[in-house]
PDB file of C-alpha atoms in Angstrom:
ATOM      1  CA  UNK A 149      16.193   1.657  -1.136  1.00 96.00           C
ATOM      2  CA  UNK A 150      15.142  -2.128  -0.178  1.00 97.00           C
ATOM      3  CA  UNK A 151      14.073  -3.989  -3.017  1.00 98.00           C
ATOM      4  CA  UNK A 152      11.400  -6.700  -2.339  1.00 98.00           C
ATOM      5  CA  UNK A 153      11.361  -9.671  -5.064  1.00 98.00           C
ATOM      6  CA  UNK A 154       8.164 -12.192  -5.084  1.00 98.00           C
ATOM      7  CA  UNK A 155       8.282 -15.270  -6.603  1.00 98.00           C
ATOM      8  CA  UNK A 156       6.087 -16.471  -8.714  1.00 97.00           C
ATOM      9  CA  UNK A 157       4.814 -13.795 -10.474  1.00 98.00           C
ATOM     10  CA  UNK A 158       1.997 -16.071 -11.836  1.00 97.00           C
ATOM     11  CA  UNK A 159       0.656 -18.999 -10.221  1.00 96.00           C
ATOM     12  CA  UNK A 160      -2.137 -21.189 -11.718  1.00 96.00           C
ATOM     13  CA  UNK A 161      -3.779 -23.288  -8.826  1.00 96.00           C
ATOM     14  CA  UNK A 162      -6.986 -25.147  -8.247  1.00 96.00           C
ATOM     15  CA  UNK A 163      -9.735 -24.793  -5.626  1.00 96.00           C
ATOM     16  CA  UNK A 164      -8.688 -26.522  -2.551  1.00 96.00           C
ATOM     17  CA  UNK A 165      -4.790 -26.493  -3.327  1.00 96.00           C
ATOM     18  CA  UNK A 166      -2.307 -25.187  -0.588  1.00 97.00           C
ATOM     19  CA  UNK A 167       0.176 -22.383  -2.294  1.00 97.00           C
ATOM     20  CA  UNK A 168       2.833 -20.431  -1.282  1.00 98.00           C
ATOM     21  CA  UNK A 169       4.309 -17.479  -2.442  1.00 98.00           C
ATOM     22  CA  UNK A 170       7.843 -16.075  -1.367  1.00 98.00           C
ATOM     23  CA  UNK A 171       8.876 -12.627  -0.799  1.00 98.00           C
ATOM     24  CA  UNK A 172      12.814 -11.965  -0.530  1.00 98.00           C
ATOM     25  CA  UNK A 173      14.161  -8.643   0.524  1.00 98.00           C
ATOM     26  CA  UNK A 174      17.187  -6.775  -1.012  1.00 98.00           C
ATOM     27  CA  UNK A 175      18.785  -6.764   2.643  1.00 98.00           C
ATOM     28  CA  UNK A 176      17.362  -7.727   6.402  1.00 97.00           C
ATOM     29  CA  UNK A 177      14.136  -5.988   7.595  1.00 97.00           C
ATOM     30  CA  UNK A 178      13.846  -8.037  10.590  1.00 96.00           C
ATOM     31  CA  UNK A 179      10.284  -9.122  10.660  1.00 96.00           C
ATOM     32  CA  UNK A 180       8.953  -5.827   9.340  1.00 96.00           C
ATOM     33  CA  UNK A 181       6.748  -7.188   6.202  1.00 98.00           C
ATOM     34  CA  UNK A 182       3.205  -6.822   5.377  1.00 98.00           C
ATOM     35  CA  UNK A 183       0.943  -8.792   2.993  1.00 98.00           C
ATOM     36  CA  UNK A 184      -1.530  -7.682   0.827  1.00 98.00           C
ATOM     37  CA  UNK A 185      -4.380  -9.058  -1.477  1.00 98.00           C
ATOM     38  CA  UNK A 186      -6.024  -6.932  -4.142  1.00 98.00           C
ATOM     39  CA  UNK A 187      -8.871  -7.868  -6.482  1.00 98.00           C
ATOM     40  CA  UNK A 188      -9.270  -5.710  -9.944  1.00 96.00           C
ATOM     41  CA  UNK A 189     -10.751  -2.596  -9.619  1.00 95.00           C
ATOM     42  CA  UNK A 190     -10.527  -2.622  -5.896  1.00 97.00           C
ATOM     43  CA  UNK A 191      -8.054  -1.222  -3.235  1.00 98.00           C
ATOM     44  CA  UNK A 192      -5.515  -3.585  -1.544  1.00 98.00           C
ATOM     45  CA  UNK A 193      -6.610  -5.455   1.543  1.00 98.00           C
ATOM     46  CA  UNK A 194      -4.422  -6.284   4.540  1.00 98.00           C
ATOM     47  CA  UNK A 195      -4.019 -10.142   5.191  1.00 98.00           C
ATOM     48  CA  UNK A 196      -0.536 -10.213   7.407  1.00 98.00           C
ATOM     49  CA  UNK A 197       1.647  -7.748   9.537  1.00 97.00           C
ATOM     50  CA  UNK A 198       4.979  -8.067  11.222  1.00 96.00           C
ATOM     51  CA  UNK A 199       5.049 -11.055   9.131  1.00 97.00           C
ATOM     52  CA  UNK A 200       3.172 -13.363  10.933  1.00 97.00           C
ATOM     53  CA  UNK A 201       0.500 -11.835  12.507  1.00 97.00           C
ATOM     54  CA  UNK A 202      -3.106 -11.963  10.934  1.00 97.00           C
ATOM     55  CA  UNK A 203      -5.375  -9.083  10.522  1.00 97.00           C
ATOM     56  CA  UNK A 204      -8.888  -9.068  12.067  1.00 96.00           C
ATOM     57  CA  UNK A 205     -11.265 -10.783   9.999  1.00 97.00           C
ATOM     58  CA  UNK A 206      -8.893 -12.534   7.580  1.00 98.00           C
ATOM     59  CA  UNK A 207      -9.292 -16.098   7.365  1.00 97.00           C
ATOM     60  CA  UNK A 208      -7.145 -18.313   9.335  1.00 97.00           C
ATOM     61  CA  UNK A 209      -6.203 -20.529   5.719  1.00 97.00           C
ATOM     62  CA  UNK A 210      -3.736 -17.721   5.397  1.00 98.00           C
ATOM     63  CA  UNK A 211      -0.279 -17.510   7.512  1.00 98.00           C
ATOM     64  CA  UNK A 212       3.027 -15.745   7.103  1.00 98.00           C
ATOM     65  CA  UNK A 213       6.245 -16.690   8.246  1.00 98.00           C
ATOM     66  CA  UNK A 214       9.850 -15.474   7.693  1.00 98.00           C
ATOM     67  CA  UNK A 215      12.378 -12.911   9.122  1.00 98.00           C
ATOM     68  CA  UNK A 216      15.424 -11.263   7.862  1.00 97.00           C
ATOM     69  CA  UNK A 217      15.412 -11.568   3.994  1.00 98.00           C
ATOM     70  CA  UNK A 218      12.942 -14.170   3.289  1.00 98.00           C
ATOM     71  CA  UNK A 219       9.119 -14.709   4.093  1.00 98.00           C
ATOM     72  CA  UNK A 220       6.213 -16.720   2.668  1.00 98.00           C
ATOM     73  CA  UNK A 221       2.497 -16.237   2.677  1.00 98.00           C
ATOM     74  CA  UNK A 222       0.657 -19.580   2.394  1.00 98.00           C
ATOM     75  CA  UNK A 223      -2.934 -20.295   1.803  1.00 97.00           C
ATOM     76  CA  UNK A 224      -3.590 -23.519   3.379  1.00 96.00           C
ATOM     77  CA  UNK A 225      -6.935 -24.501   0.947  1.00 95.00           C
ATOM     78  CA  UNK A 226      -7.763 -22.010  -1.950  1.00 96.00           C
ATOM     79  CA  UNK A 227     -11.208 -20.559  -2.032  1.00 96.00           C
ATOM     80  CA  UNK A 228     -12.849 -18.993  -5.299  1.00 94.00           C
ATOM     81  CA  UNK A 229     -12.657 -15.458  -3.342  1.00 96.00           C
ATOM     82  CA  UNK A 230      -8.866 -15.975  -3.084  1.00 97.00           C
ATOM     83  CA  UNK A 231      -7.911 -15.530  -6.695  1.00 93.00           C
ATOM     84  CA  UNK A 232      -6.408 -12.032  -6.905  1.00 97.00           C
ATOM     85  CA  UNK A 233      -2.583 -10.318  -6.515  1.00 98.00           C
ATOM     86  CA  UNK A 234      -0.693 -10.386  -3.704  1.00 98.00           C
ATOM     87  CA  UNK A 235       1.668  -7.867  -2.754  1.00 98.00           C
ATOM     88  CA  UNK A 236       4.478  -7.938   0.365  1.00 98.00           C
ATOM     89  CA  UNK A 237       5.461  -4.576   1.663  1.00 98.00           C
ATOM     90  CA  UNK A 238       8.504  -4.110   3.872  1.00 98.00           C
ATOM     91  CA  UNK A 239       8.188  -1.289   6.574  1.00 97.00           C
ATOM     92  CA  UNK A 240      11.689  -1.758   7.984  1.00 96.00           C
ATOM     93  CA  UNK A 241      12.755   1.867   6.259  1.00 95.00           C
ATOM     94  CA  UNK A 242      11.578   4.490   4.091  1.00 95.00           C
ATOM     95  CA  UNK A 243      10.553   4.133   1.391  1.00 96.00           C
ATOM     96  CA  UNK A 244       7.921   1.288   2.354  1.00 97.00           C
ATOM     97  CA  UNK A 245       8.338  -0.901  -0.924  1.00 98.00           C
ATOM     98  CA  UNK A 246       6.012  -2.924  -2.170  1.00 98.00           C
ATOM     99  CA  UNK A 247       7.326  -6.133  -4.389  1.00 98.00           C
ATOM    100  CA  UNK A 248       6.143  -6.475  -7.937  1.00 98.00           C
ATOM    101  CA  UNK A 249       2.976  -8.837  -7.148  1.00 98.00           C
ATOM    102  CA  UNK A 250       1.920 -12.246  -7.459  1.00 98.00           C
ATOM    103  CA  UNK A 251      -1.107 -13.059  -9.755  1.00 98.00           C
ATOM    104  CA  UNK A 252      -2.910 -16.172  -8.437  1.00 97.00           C
ATOM    105  CA  UNK A 253      -4.789 -17.596 -11.308  1.00 96.00           C
ATOM    106  CA  UNK A 254      -7.499 -20.477 -11.594  1.00 89.00           C
ATOM    107  CA  UNK A 255      -6.439 -23.520 -12.956  1.00 87.00           C
TER     108      UNK A 255
ATOM    109  CA  UNK B1096     -18.060   3.570   9.912  1.00 95.00           C
ATOM    110  CA  UNK B1097     -14.466   4.000   9.290  1.00 97.00           C
ATOM    111  CA  UNK B1098     -13.604   5.343   5.900  1.00 98.00           C
ATOM    112  CA  UNK B1099     -11.202   7.280   3.536  1.00 98.00           C
ATOM    113  CA  UNK B1100     -12.803   9.153   0.523  1.00 98.00           C
ATOM    114  CA  UNK B1101      -9.792  10.607  -2.040  1.00 98.00           C
ATOM    115  CA  UNK B1102     -11.072  13.060  -4.418  1.00 98.00           C
ATOM    116  CA  UNK B1103      -9.381  15.654  -6.475  1.00 98.00           C
ATOM    117  CA  UNK B1104      -7.889  13.786  -9.337  1.00 97.00           C
ATOM    118  CA  UNK B1105      -8.301  14.310 -12.903  1.00 97.00           C
ATOM    119  CA  UNK B1106      -6.681  15.079 -16.641  1.00 98.00           C
ATOM    120  CA  UNK B1107      -4.061  17.595 -16.381  1.00 98.00           C
ATOM    121  CA  UNK B1108      -1.032  18.262 -18.809  1.00 98.00           C
ATOM    122  CA  UNK B1109       2.632  17.936 -18.027  1.00 98.00           C
ATOM    123  CA  UNK B1110       4.268  20.332 -15.890  1.00 98.00           C
ATOM    124  CA  UNK B1111       1.147  21.534 -14.053  1.00 98.00           C
ATOM    125  CA  UNK B1112      -0.127  20.977 -10.654  1.00 98.00           C
ATOM    126  CA  UNK B1113      -3.021  18.911  -8.885  1.00 98.00           C
ATOM    127  CA  UNK B1114      -3.813  18.661  -5.636  1.00 98.00           C
ATOM    128  CA  UNK B1115      -5.406  15.216  -4.053  1.00 98.00           C
ATOM    129  CA  UNK B1116      -7.292  15.179  -0.754  1.00 98.00           C
ATOM    130  CA  UNK B1117      -8.578  12.316   1.451  1.00 98.00           C
ATOM    131  CA  UNK B1118     -11.587  12.794   3.966  1.00 98.00           C
ATOM    132  CA  UNK B1119     -11.367  10.701   6.966  1.00 98.00           C
ATOM    133  CA  UNK B1120     -14.313   9.683   9.054  1.00 98.00           C
ATOM    134  CA  UNK B1121     -15.294   6.982  11.803  1.00 97.00           C
ATOM    135  CA  UNK B1122     -11.895   7.085  13.647  1.00 96.00           C
ATOM    136  CA  UNK B1123      -9.354   9.661  15.255  1.00 96.00           C
ATOM    137  CA  UNK B1124      -7.577  10.910  12.370  1.00 96.00           C
ATOM    138  CA  UNK B1125      -5.258  12.821  14.329  1.00 95.00           C
ATOM    139  CA  UNK B1126      -4.179   9.396  16.090  1.00 94.00           C
ATOM    140  CA  UNK B1127      -2.806   7.820  13.094  1.00 95.00           C
ATOM    141  CA  UNK B1128       0.041   8.098  10.418  1.00 96.00           C
ATOM    142  CA  UNK B1129      -1.332   8.323   6.587  1.00 97.00           C
ATOM    143  CA  UNK B1130       0.309   7.078   3.196  1.00 97.00           C
ATOM    144  CA  UNK B1131      -0.498   7.847  -0.147  1.00 98.00           C
ATOM    145  CA  UNK B1132       0.183   4.903  -2.393  1.00 98.00           C
ATOM    146  CA  UNK B1133      -0.081   5.011  -6.307  1.00 98.00           C
ATOM    147  CA  UNK B1134      -0.784   2.213  -8.945  1.00 98.00           C
ATOM    148  CA  UNK B1135      -0.117   3.307 -12.699  1.00 98.00           C
ATOM    149  CA  UNK B1136      -2.422   1.174 -15.118  1.00 97.00           C
ATOM    150  CA  UNK B1137      -1.687  -2.335 -15.038  1.00 96.00           C
ATOM    151  CA  UNK B1138       1.022  -2.467 -12.957  1.00 97.00           C
ATOM    152  CA  UNK B1139       1.857  -2.846  -9.367  1.00 98.00           C
ATOM    153  CA  UNK B1140       1.641  -0.591  -6.076  1.00 98.00           C
ATOM    154  CA  UNK B1141       4.019   2.083  -5.523  1.00 98.00           C
ATOM    155  CA  UNK B1142       4.398   3.694  -1.856  1.00 98.00           C
ATOM    156  CA  UNK B1143       4.765   7.416  -2.473  1.00 98.00           C
ATOM    157  CA  UNK B1144       4.731   9.046   0.644  1.00 98.00           C
ATOM    158  CA  UNK B1145       3.757   9.106   4.731  1.00 96.00           C
ATOM    159  CA  UNK B1146       2.901  11.524   7.312  1.00 96.00           C
ATOM    160  CA  UNK B1147       3.083  10.899  10.758  1.00 94.00           C
ATOM    161  CA  UNK B1148      -0.098  11.607  13.015  1.00 94.00           C
ATOM    162  CA  UNK B1149       0.984  15.010  13.876  1.00 93.00           C
ATOM    163  CA  UNK B1150       2.423  16.159  10.802  1.00 93.00           C
ATOM    164  CA  UNK B1151       5.918  16.437  12.610  1.00 93.00           C
ATOM    165  CA  UNK B1152       7.735  13.880   9.951  1.00 94.00           C
ATOM    166  CA  UNK B1153       7.101  13.401   6.245  1.00 96.00           C
ATOM    167  CA  UNK B1154       8.948  11.130   4.024  1.00 97.00           C
ATOM    168  CA  UNK B1155       8.942  10.396   0.006  1.00 98.00           C
ATOM    169  CA  UNK B1156       9.756   8.190  -2.491  1.00 98.00           C
ATOM    170  CA  UNK B1157      12.547   9.456  -4.559  1.00 97.00           C
ATOM    171  CA  UNK B1158      10.737   9.913  -7.801  1.00 97.00           C
ATOM    172  CA  UNK B1159       8.734  12.468  -6.321  1.00 98.00           C
ATOM    173  CA  UNK B1160      10.711  14.144  -3.887  1.00 98.00           C
ATOM    174  CA  UNK B1161      10.961  17.999  -4.416  1.00 97.00           C
ATOM    175  CA  UNK B1162       7.654  17.785  -6.610  1.00 98.00           C
ATOM    176  CA  UNK B1163       4.969  16.310  -4.333  1.00 98.00           C
ATOM    177  CA  UNK B1164       4.119  17.607  -0.775  1.00 98.00           C
ATOM    178  CA  UNK B1165       2.287  15.619   1.790  1.00 98.00           C
ATOM    179  CA  UNK B1166       0.222  17.461   4.456  1.00 98.00           C
ATOM    180  CA  UNK B1167      -2.623  17.062   6.548  1.00 98.00           C
ATOM    181  CA  UNK B1168      -5.338  18.853   8.551  1.00 98.00           C
ATOM    182  CA  UNK B1169      -6.215  17.382  11.552  1.00 97.00           C
ATOM    183  CA  UNK B1170      -8.819  19.778  12.503  1.00 97.00           C
ATOM    184  CA  UNK B1171     -10.587  18.892   9.247  1.00 98.00           C
ATOM    185  CA  UNK B1172      -9.686  14.994   9.275  1.00 98.00           C
ATOM    186  CA  UNK B1173      -7.988  15.481   5.681  1.00 98.00           C
ATOM    187  CA  UNK B1174      -4.807  14.315   4.098  1.00 98.00           C
ATOM    188  CA  UNK B1175      -3.572  16.123   1.151  1.00 98.00           C
ATOM    189  CA  UNK B1176      -1.191  15.490  -1.855  1.00 98.00           C
ATOM    190  CA  UNK B1177       0.236  18.542  -3.574  1.00 98.00           C
ATOM    191  CA  UNK B1178       1.618  17.419  -6.761  1.00 98.00           C
ATOM    192  CA  UNK B1179       3.795  19.789  -8.851  1.00 98.00           C
ATOM    193  CA  UNK B1180       5.610  19.524 -12.228  1.00 98.00           C
ATOM    194  CA  UNK B1181       3.712  16.137 -13.047  1.00 98.00           C
ATOM    195  CA  UNK B1182       5.097  13.760 -15.569  1.00 98.00           C
ATOM    196  CA  UNK B1183       3.470  11.180 -17.564  1.00 98.00           C
ATOM    197  CA  UNK B1184       4.667   8.463 -15.271  1.00 98.00           C
ATOM    198  CA  UNK B1185       2.912  10.202 -12.509  1.00 98.00           C
ATOM    199  CA  UNK B1186      -0.317   9.022 -14.298  1.00 98.00           C
ATOM    200  CA  UNK B1187      -2.202   6.320 -11.463  1.00 98.00           C
ATOM    201  CA  UNK B1188      -4.908   5.697  -9.085  1.00 98.00           C
ATOM    202  CA  UNK B1189      -3.836   7.422  -6.012  1.00 98.00           C
ATOM    203  CA  UNK B1190      -4.695   5.819  -2.794  1.00 98.00           C
ATOM    204  CA  UNK B1191      -4.700   6.986   0.753  1.00 98.00           C
ATOM    205  CA  UNK B1192      -4.229   4.787   3.555  1.00 98.00           C
ATOM    206  CA  UNK B1193      -4.189   4.720   7.243  1.00 97.00           C
ATOM    207  CA  UNK B1194      -0.774   3.294   9.074  1.00 96.00           C
ATOM    208  CA  UNK B1195      -1.293   0.838  11.837  1.00 92.00           C
ATOM    209  CA  UNK B1196       1.921   0.389  13.941  1.00 87.00           C
ATOM    210  CA  UNK B1197       3.453   2.132  17.243  1.00 81.00           C
ATOM    211  CA  UNK B1198       4.701   5.109  17.904  1.00 74.00           C
ATOM    212  CA  UNK B1199       8.224   3.975  16.423  1.00 78.00           C
ATOM    213  CA  UNK B1200       7.389   1.436  13.597  1.00 85.00           C
ATOM    214  CA  UNK B1201       4.733   1.164  11.028  1.00 88.00           C
ATOM    215  CA  UNK B1202       3.252  -2.289  10.637  1.00 92.00           C
ATOM    216  CA  UNK B1203       0.940  -1.995   7.450  1.00 94.00           C
ATOM    217  CA  UNK B1204      -2.187  -0.044   6.200  1.00 96.00           C
ATOM    218  CA  UNK B1205      -5.234  -1.557   7.516  1.00 96.00           C
ATOM    219  CA  UNK B1206      -8.038   1.181   5.735  1.00 97.00           C
ATOM    220  CA  UNK B1207      -7.563   2.342   2.319  1.00 98.00           C
ATOM    221  CA  UNK B1208     -10.004   4.748   0.299  1.00 98.00           C
ATOM    222  CA  UNK B1209     -11.338   3.497  -3.155  1.00 97.00           C
ATOM    223  CA  UNK B1210      -8.701   5.669  -4.825  1.00 98.00           C
ATOM    224  CA  UNK B1211      -8.658   8.685  -7.322  1.00 98.00           C
ATOM    225  CA  UNK B1212      -7.184   8.966 -10.617  1.00 98.00           C
ATOM    226  CA  UNK B1213      -4.626  11.273 -12.222  1.00 98.00           C
ATOM    227  CA  UNK B1214      -4.190  11.172 -16.044  1.00 98.00           C
ATOM    228  CA  UNK B1215      -1.128  13.392 -16.961  1.00 98.00           C
ATOM    229  CA  UNK B1216      -1.400  13.923 -20.573  1.00 97.00           C
ATOM    230  CA  UNK B1217      -1.029  16.630 -23.347  1.00 94.00           C
TER     231      UNK B1217
END
Protein backbone atom coordinates (compact mmCIF):
# COMPACT_ATOMS: atom_id res chain seq x y z
CA UNK A 1 0.00 0.00 0.00
CA UNK A 2 1.12 3.57 -0.67
CA UNK A 3 1.83 5.56 2.47
CA UNK A 4 1.27 9.33 2.60
CA UNK A 5 3.14 11.45 5.14
CA UNK A 6 1.96 14.99 5.80
CA UNK A 7 4.08 17.67 7.37
CA UNK A 8 3.68 19.34 9.67
CA UNK A 9 1.07 17.44 11.69
CA UNK A 10 0.20 20.64 13.57
CA UNK A 11 0.50 24.20 12.37
CA UNK A 12 -0.20 27.39 14.26
CA UNK A 13 -0.74 30.50 12.13
CA UNK A 14 -2.48 33.87 12.08
CA UNK A 15 -5.17 35.35 9.86
CA UNK A 16 -3.50 36.70 6.75
CA UNK A 17 -0.54 34.31 6.87
CA UNK A 18 0.58 32.23 3.92
CA UNK A 19 0.84 28.56 4.86
CA UNK A 20 2.07 25.46 3.08
CA UNK A 21 1.35 21.82 3.92
CA UNK A 22 3.42 19.04 2.35
CA UNK A 23 2.33 15.51 1.47
CA UNK A 24 4.95 12.91 0.55
CA UNK A 25 4.08 9.57 -1.02
CA UNK A 26 6.05 6.38 -0.41
CA UNK A 27 6.14 5.78 -4.16
CA UNK A 28 5.32 7.77 -7.26
CA UNK A 29 1.64 8.56 -7.76
CA UNK A 30 1.86 10.80 -10.85
CA UNK A 31 -0.61 13.64 -10.17
CA UNK A 32 -3.31 11.49 -8.58
CA UNK A 33 -3.60 13.39 -5.35
CA UNK A 34 -6.50 15.19 -3.73
CA UNK A 35 -6.69 17.58 -0.77
CA UNK A 36 -9.59 17.84 1.69
CA UNK A 37 -10.55 20.17 4.50
CA UNK A 38 -12.42 18.86 7.54
CA UNK A 39 -13.94 20.86 10.35
CA UNK A 40 -14.93 19.28 13.70
CA UNK A 41 -18.06 17.16 13.49
CA UNK A 42 -18.36 17.65 9.74
CA UNK A 43 -17.65 15.57 6.66
CA UNK A 44 -14.53 16.36 4.64
CA UNK A 45 -14.74 18.84 1.79
CA UNK A 46 -12.82 18.41 -1.47
CA UNK A 47 -10.48 21.33 -2.18
CA UNK A 48 -8.06 20.19 -4.90
CA UNK A 49 -7.88 17.16 -7.21
CA UNK A 50 -5.29 15.84 -9.64
CA UNK A 51 -2.77 17.74 -7.53
CA UNK A 52 -3.58 21.25 -8.75
CA UNK A 53 -7.17 21.52 -10.00
CA UNK A 54 -9.36 23.68 -7.77
CA UNK A 55 -12.74 22.14 -7.00
CA UNK A 56 -15.69 24.29 -8.04
CA UNK A 57 -16.65 26.80 -5.37
CA UNK A 58 -13.34 26.64 -3.49
CA UNK A 59 -11.72 30.05 -2.96
CA UNK A 60 -8.71 30.85 -5.12
CA UNK A 61 -6.50 31.39 -2.07
CA UNK A 62 -6.16 27.59 -2.05
CA UNK A 63 -3.71 26.08 -4.50
CA UNK A 64 -1.99 22.75 -5.00
CA UNK A 65 1.16 21.66 -6.74
CA UNK A 66 3.47 18.71 -7.19
CA UNK A 67 3.77 15.38 -8.91
CA UNK A 68 5.46 12.06 -8.35
CA UNK A 69 6.11 11.82 -4.62
CA UNK A 70 5.97 15.37 -3.27
CA UNK A 71 2.95 17.64 -3.16
CA UNK A 72 1.98 20.88 -1.48
CA UNK A 73 -1.20 22.64 -0.49
CA UNK A 74 -0.84 26.40 -0.09
CA UNK A 75 -3.27 28.86 1.42
CA UNK A 76 -2.16 32.29 0.28
CA UNK A 77 -3.85 34.40 2.97
CA UNK A 78 -5.48 32.58 5.86
CA UNK A 79 -9.06 33.45 6.66
CA UNK A 80 -10.83 32.63 9.95
CA UNK A 81 -12.87 29.88 8.28
CA UNK A 82 -9.69 28.09 7.11
CA UNK A 83 -8.75 26.82 10.55
CA UNK A 84 -9.43 23.11 10.20
CA UNK A 85 -7.71 19.79 9.57
CA UNK A 86 -6.37 19.08 6.08
CA UNK A 87 -5.85 15.66 4.51
CA UNK A 88 -4.20 14.49 1.31
CA UNK A 89 -5.35 11.33 -0.46
CA UNK A 90 -3.67 9.33 -3.21
CA UNK A 91 -5.79 7.92 -6.01
CA UNK A 92 -3.04 6.21 -7.98
CA UNK A 93 -3.73 2.72 -6.70
CA UNK A 94 -6.03 0.92 -4.29
CA UNK A 95 -6.37 1.28 -1.37
CA UNK A 96 -6.80 5.02 -1.85
CA UNK A 97 -4.96 5.98 1.32
CA UNK A 98 -5.12 9.28 3.19
CA UNK A 99 -2.36 11.14 4.93
CA UNK A 100 -2.51 11.40 8.70
CA UNK A 101 -3.79 14.98 8.61
CA UNK A 102 -2.50 18.47 9.40
CA UNK A 103 -4.35 20.44 12.04
CA UNK A 104 -4.21 24.16 11.36
CA UNK A 105 -4.81 26.20 14.49
CA UNK A 106 -5.10 29.88 15.22
CA UNK A 107 -1.99 31.44 16.74
CA UNK B 1 -30.10 19.00 -4.23
CA UNK B 2 -27.30 16.46 -4.37
CA UNK B 3 -27.38 14.49 -1.15
CA UNK B 4 -26.11 11.34 0.53
CA UNK B 5 -27.72 10.11 3.74
CA UNK B 6 -26.22 7.25 5.72
CA UNK B 7 -28.11 5.05 8.16
CA UNK B 8 -27.75 1.77 10.01
CA UNK B 9 -25.10 2.64 12.57
CA UNK B 10 -25.36 1.67 16.20
CA UNK B 11 -23.81 -0.23 19.07
CA UNK B 12 -22.93 -3.86 18.33
CA UNK B 13 -21.02 -6.57 20.17
CA UNK B 14 -17.69 -7.84 18.85
CA UNK B 15 -18.13 -10.62 16.33
CA UNK B 16 -21.61 -9.50 15.28
CA UNK B 17 -22.77 -7.95 12.01
CA UNK B 18 -24.21 -4.64 10.88
CA UNK B 19 -25.33 -3.28 7.51
CA UNK B 20 -24.95 0.37 6.65
CA UNK B 21 -26.99 2.09 3.95
CA UNK B 22 -26.40 5.28 2.00
CA UNK B 23 -29.36 6.81 0.17
CA UNK B 24 -28.45 9.03 -2.77
CA UNK B 25 -30.60 11.75 -4.29
CA UNK B 26 -30.31 14.70 -6.66
CA UNK B 27 -27.97 13.02 -9.14
CA UNK B 28 -27.75 9.99 -11.44
CA UNK B 29 -26.48 7.49 -8.89
CA UNK B 30 -25.77 4.79 -11.47
CA UNK B 31 -23.18 7.02 -13.17
CA UNK B 32 -20.85 7.32 -10.18
CA UNK B 33 -18.46 5.15 -8.28
CA UNK B 34 -18.91 5.28 -4.52
CA UNK B 35 -16.64 5.02 -1.49
CA UNK B 36 -16.99 4.16 2.15
CA UNK B 37 -14.54 6.10 4.34
CA UNK B 38 -14.34 5.84 8.12
CA UNK B 39 -12.93 7.91 10.94
CA UNK B 40 -12.21 6.46 14.37
CA UNK B 41 -12.79 8.77 17.35
CA UNK B 42 -10.13 11.49 17.37
CA UNK B 43 -8.30 9.93 14.42
CA UNK B 44 -7.79 10.61 10.74
CA UNK B 45 -9.66 9.43 7.68
CA UNK B 46 -9.36 5.82 6.53
CA UNK B 47 -10.48 4.74 3.06
CA UNK B 48 -12.48 1.51 3.41
CA UNK B 49 -13.87 0.43 0.05
CA UNK B 50 -14.93 1.47 -3.45
CA UNK B 51 -17.53 0.13 -5.85
CA UNK B 52 -17.63 1.14 -9.49
CA UNK B 53 -20.70 2.79 -10.95
CA UNK B 54 -22.11 -0.46 -12.29
CA UNK B 55 -20.95 -2.66 -9.42
CA UNK B 56 -18.52 -4.51 -11.68
CA UNK B 57 -15.46 -3.91 -9.49
CA UNK B 58 -14.92 -3.57 -5.77
CA UNK B 59 -11.77 -2.93 -3.74
CA UNK B 60 -11.13 -2.93 0.01
CA UNK B 61 -8.53 -1.83 2.50
CA UNK B 62 -6.64 -4.82 3.87
CA UNK B 63 -8.02 -4.58 7.41
CA UNK B 64 -11.61 -5.26 6.26
CA UNK B 65 -11.04 -7.72 3.41
CA UNK B 66 -13.06 -10.86 3.91
CA UNK B 67 -15.23 -9.21 6.60
CA UNK B 68 -16.86 -6.22 4.84
CA UNK B 69 -18.78 -6.25 1.55
CA UNK B 70 -19.66 -3.15 -0.43
CA UNK B 71 -22.65 -3.34 -2.76
CA UNK B 72 -25.18 -1.11 -4.46
CA UNK B 73 -28.70 -1.15 -5.83
CA UNK B 74 -28.86 1.34 -8.67
CA UNK B 75 -32.62 0.87 -9.01
CA UNK B 76 -33.00 2.09 -5.41
CA UNK B 77 -30.16 4.67 -5.51
CA UNK B 78 -28.63 3.04 -2.47
CA UNK B 79 -25.13 2.01 -1.43
CA UNK B 80 -24.51 -0.61 1.24
CA UNK B 81 -21.73 -1.81 3.49
CA UNK B 82 -22.23 -5.23 5.06
CA UNK B 83 -19.92 -5.52 8.04
CA UNK B 84 -19.36 -8.97 9.56
CA UNK B 85 -17.12 -10.20 12.37
CA UNK B 86 -16.91 -6.70 13.78
CA UNK B 87 -14.00 -5.75 16.01
CA UNK B 88 -13.45 -2.95 18.50
CA UNK B 89 -11.09 -1.29 16.02
CA UNK B 90 -13.99 -0.93 13.54
CA UNK B 91 -15.52 1.67 15.85
CA UNK B 92 -15.80 4.84 13.77
CA UNK B 93 -17.99 7.28 11.93
CA UNK B 94 -18.65 5.79 8.52
CA UNK B 95 -19.12 8.13 5.56
CA UNK B 96 -20.29 7.34 2.06
CA UNK B 97 -18.94 9.57 -0.68
CA UNK B 98 -19.39 10.11 -4.42
CA UNK B 99 -16.36 9.58 -6.63
CA UNK B 100 -15.45 11.93 -9.44
CA UNK B 101 -13.09 11.06 -12.26
CA UNK B 102 -12.99 9.20 -15.54
CA UNK B 103 -13.78 5.63 -16.47
CA UNK B 104 -10.21 4.63 -15.66
CA UNK B 105 -9.13 6.82 -12.77
CA UNK B 106 -10.66 8.41 -9.68
CA UNK B 107 -9.93 12.06 -8.92
CA UNK B 108 -11.48 12.32 -5.47
CA UNK B 109 -14.82 12.55 -3.74
CA UNK B 110 -16.96 15.63 -4.14
CA UNK B 111 -20.11 14.77 -2.17
CA UNK B 112 -20.14 13.23 1.30
CA UNK B 113 -22.88 12.10 3.64
CA UNK B 114 -23.12 13.28 7.23
CA UNK B 115 -21.81 9.97 8.55
CA UNK B 116 -23.25 7.20 10.70
CA UNK B 117 -21.58 6.04 13.92
CA UNK B 118 -20.67 2.42 14.57
CA UNK B 119 -19.57 1.42 18.06
CA UNK B 120 -18.29 -2.10 18.59
CA UNK B 121 -18.33 -2.90 22.27
CA UNK B 122 -19.35 -5.64 24.64
